[in-house]
Amino acid sequence: NVEKALYERNERYRAILNAAVDAIVTIDRRGLIEDVNPAVEKMFGYSHDQIIGESVNILIPLPDKEKHDQNLKNYQQSGRAQIIGLGREVIARHKDGTLFPVEILVSELDHLGLFTGIIRDITVRKAAELALRNQYHFNDAIITTARTIILVLDQKGRIVSFNPYFETITGW
């Protein structure tokens, strides 16, 4: 029976959306939120009922709100996509006003006049990147100012790097 098959297919898709860790937001051409998965509630702090029908701009901090509205308007007028199909990092806004980094990928559902964004919170990744950068700069400062010779050799015993003190002592 066709109705049963369609119902089961829709239930499978709904189960996949509900299980997704990433937030999934669907908006119409005016930028109004049509549907969200449960991850949106966890990530942004809005309940399903609070967010449906609202402008997607409630998830975007200033000044990016204006940029988003302009991108949507430009796309509708010109048909040229600036962000559709491209993953990018942006800042998102939680219900409580907290800003956090996310990665977003937007696609268009042509025949429905809808856009879907898949959003991943990258707060932990950004913190790890910052910690690595800080560690690198700390290590570099130690190596640069150390009053001992520091050499880095490759597997064949060739010098690939050395610190300034090596230059001072050897003249190389």
Coordinates of C-alpha atoms in Angstrom, one line a residue:
N1 CA 0.0 0.0 0.0
V2 CA 1.4 3.4 -1.1
E3 CA 0.2 5.3 2.0
K4 CA 1.9 2.9 4.3
A5 CA 5.2 2.9 2.4
L6 CA 5.2 6.7 2.4
Y7 CA 4.4 6.9 6.1
E8 CA 7.2 4.4 6.9
R9 CA 9.7 6.4 4.7
N10 CA 8.8 9.6 6.4
E11 CA 9.2 8.0 9.8
R12 CA 12.6 6.7 8.9
Y13 CA 13.7 10.2 7.8
R14 CA 12.2 11.7 11.0
A15 CA 14.2 9.1 13.1
I16 CA 17.4 10.1 11.3
L17 CA 16.8 13.8 11.8
N18 CA 16.0 13.2 15.5
A19 CA 19.1 11.2 16.0
A20 CA 21.5 13.7 14.3
V21 CA 24.0 15.4 16.7
D22 CA 24.2 18.4 14.4
A23 CA 21.4 21.0 14.4
I24 CA 19.3 21.0 11.3
V25 CA 17.2 24.1 10.5
T26 CA 14.9 24.5 7.5
I27 CA 13.8 28.0 6.5
D28 CA 11.5 29.4 3.8
R29 CA 12.5 32.0 1.2
R30 CA 11.6 34.8 3.7
G31 CA 14.0 33.4 6.3
L32 CA 11.3 32.0 8.6
I33 CA 12.1 28.8 10.4
E34 CA 9.9 25.9 9.1
D35 CA 11.3 23.0 10.9
V36 CA 14.1 22.0 13.3
N37 CA 15.5 18.8 14.7
P38 CA 15.9 18.2 18.5
A39 CA 19.6 19.1 18.3
V40 CA 18.6 22.7 17.6
E41 CA 16.9 22.9 21.0
K42 CA 20.0 21.6 22.7
M43 CA 22.4 23.8 20.8
F44 CA 20.4 27.1 20.8
G45 CA 18.2 26.7 23.9
Y46 CA 14.9 27.3 22.1
S47 CA 12.1 24.8 22.3
H48 CA 10.6 23.6 19.1
D49 CA 7.4 25.7 19.6
Q50 CA 9.5 28.8 20.5
I51 CA 11.5 28.7 17.3
I52 CA 9.0 27.6 14.5
G53 CA 7.8 30.6 12.5
E54 CA 10.6 32.9 13.8
S55 CA 13.2 34.5 11.7
V56 CA 16.4 32.5 11.4
N57 CA 18.1 35.7 12.5
I58 CA 17.4 34.8 16.2
L59 CA 20.3 32.4 15.8
I60 CA 22.6 35.0 14.2
P61 CA 24.4 37.8 16.1
L62 CA 24.8 41.4 14.8
P63 CA 26.2 42.4 12.3
D64 CA 25.8 39.1 10.6
K65 CA 22.0 39.4 10.7
E66 CA 22.0 42.2 8.1
K67 CA 24.5 40.3 6.0
H68 CA 22.3 37.1 6.1
D69 CA 19.2 39.1 5.0
Q70 CA 21.1 40.7 2.2
N71 CA 22.5 37.4 1.0
L72 CA 19.0 35.9 1.0
K73 CA 17.6 38.9 -0.9
N74 CA 20.5 38.9 -3.4
Y75 CA 20.0 35.2 -4.1
Q76 CA 16.3 35.5 -4.7
Q77 CA 16.9 38.4 -7.1
S78 CA 20.0 37.1 -9.0
G79 CA 19.9 33.3 -8.5
R80 CA 23.7 33.5 -7.6
A81 CA 24.4 31.6 -4.4
Q82 CA 27.1 32.9 -2.1
I83 CA 26.9 30.4 0.7
I84 CA 24.8 27.5 -0.7
G85 CA 26.8 24.3 -0.9
L86 CA 29.8 25.9 0.9
G87 CA 30.7 24.9 4.4
R88 CA 31.9 27.9 6.5
E89 CA 32.6 28.9 10.0
V90 CA 30.4 31.6 11.6
I91 CA 29.3 32.8 15.0
A92 CA 25.9 31.7 16.3
R93 CA 23.8 33.1 19.1
H94 CA 22.2 31.0 21.9
K95 CA 18.8 32.0 23.3
D96 CA 20.6 33.4 26.4
G97 CA 22.8 35.7 24.2
T98 CA 25.9 33.6 24.4
L99 CA 27.9 33.6 21.1
F100 CA 29.7 30.4 20.0
P101 CA 31.5 29.2 16.9
V102 CA 29.7 26.9 14.4
E103 CA 30.3 25.3 11.1
I104 CA 27.3 25.5 8.7
L105 CA 26.5 24.0 5.4
V106 CA 23.4 25.4 3.6
S107 CA 21.5 23.6 0.8
E108 CA 18.5 24.5 -1.2
L109 CA 15.4 22.3 -1.7
D110 CA 14.6 23.8 -5.1
H111 CA 11.2 22.3 -5.7
L112 CA 10.0 23.3 -2.2
G113 CA 11.4 26.8 -2.0
L114 CA 13.2 25.9 1.3
F115 CA 16.8 26.1 2.5
T116 CA 18.3 23.7 5.0
G117 CA 21.2 24.4 7.2
I118 CA 23.2 21.8 9.0
I119 CA 25.0 23.4 11.9
R120 CA 27.8 21.9 14.1
D121 CA 29.0 23.5 17.3
I122 CA 32.8 23.8 17.0
T123 CA 33.5 25.3 20.4
V124 CA 35.6 22.4 21.6
R125 CA 37.5 22.3 18.3
K126 CA 38.2 26.0 18.4
A127 CA 39.4 25.8 22.1
A128 CA 41.7 22.9 21.1
E129 CA 43.1 24.9 18.1
L130 CA 43.8 27.9 20.4
A131 CA 45.5 25.6 23.0
L132 CA 47.7 24.2 20.3
R133 CA 48.6 27.7 19.0
N134 CA 49.4 28.8 22.5
Q135 CA 51.5 25.8 23.1
Y136 CA 53.4 26.3 19.8
H137 CA 54.1 29.9 20.7
F138 CA 55.2 28.9 24.2
N139 CA 57.5 26.2 22.8
D140 CA 58.9 28.6 20.1
A141 CA 59.6 31.2 22.8
I142 CA 61.5 28.7 24.9
I143 CA 63.5 27.4 21.9
T144 CA 64.3 30.9 20.7
T145 CA 65.5 32.2 24.1
A146 CA 67.2 29.0 25.4
R147 CA 70.9 29.5 26.2
T148 CA 71.6 26.0 24.9
I149 CA 72.0 24.5 21.5
I150 CA 68.9 23.0 20.1
L151 CA 69.0 21.0 16.9
V152 CA 66.3 19.2 15.0
L153 CA 67.5 16.4 12.8
D154 CA 65.7 14.3 10.2
Q155 CA 65.8 10.5 10.2
K156 CA 69.1 10.6 8.2
G157 CA 70.8 12.8 10.7
R158 CA 70.6 16.0 8.6
I159 CA 69.9 19.3 10.4
V160 CA 66.5 20.6 9.5
S161 CA 66.2 23.3 12.2
F162 CA 68.1 25.0 15.0
N163 CA 67.7 27.8 17.5
P164 CA 69.4 31.2 17.5
Y165 CA 71.8 30.2 20.2
F166 CA 73.2 27.6 17.8
E167 CA 73.9 30.4 15.3
T168 CA 75.6 32.5 18.0
I169 CA 77.9 29.7 19.2
T170 CA 78.7 28.2 15.7
G171 CA 78.4 31.2 13.5
W172 CA 76.2 29.1 11.1

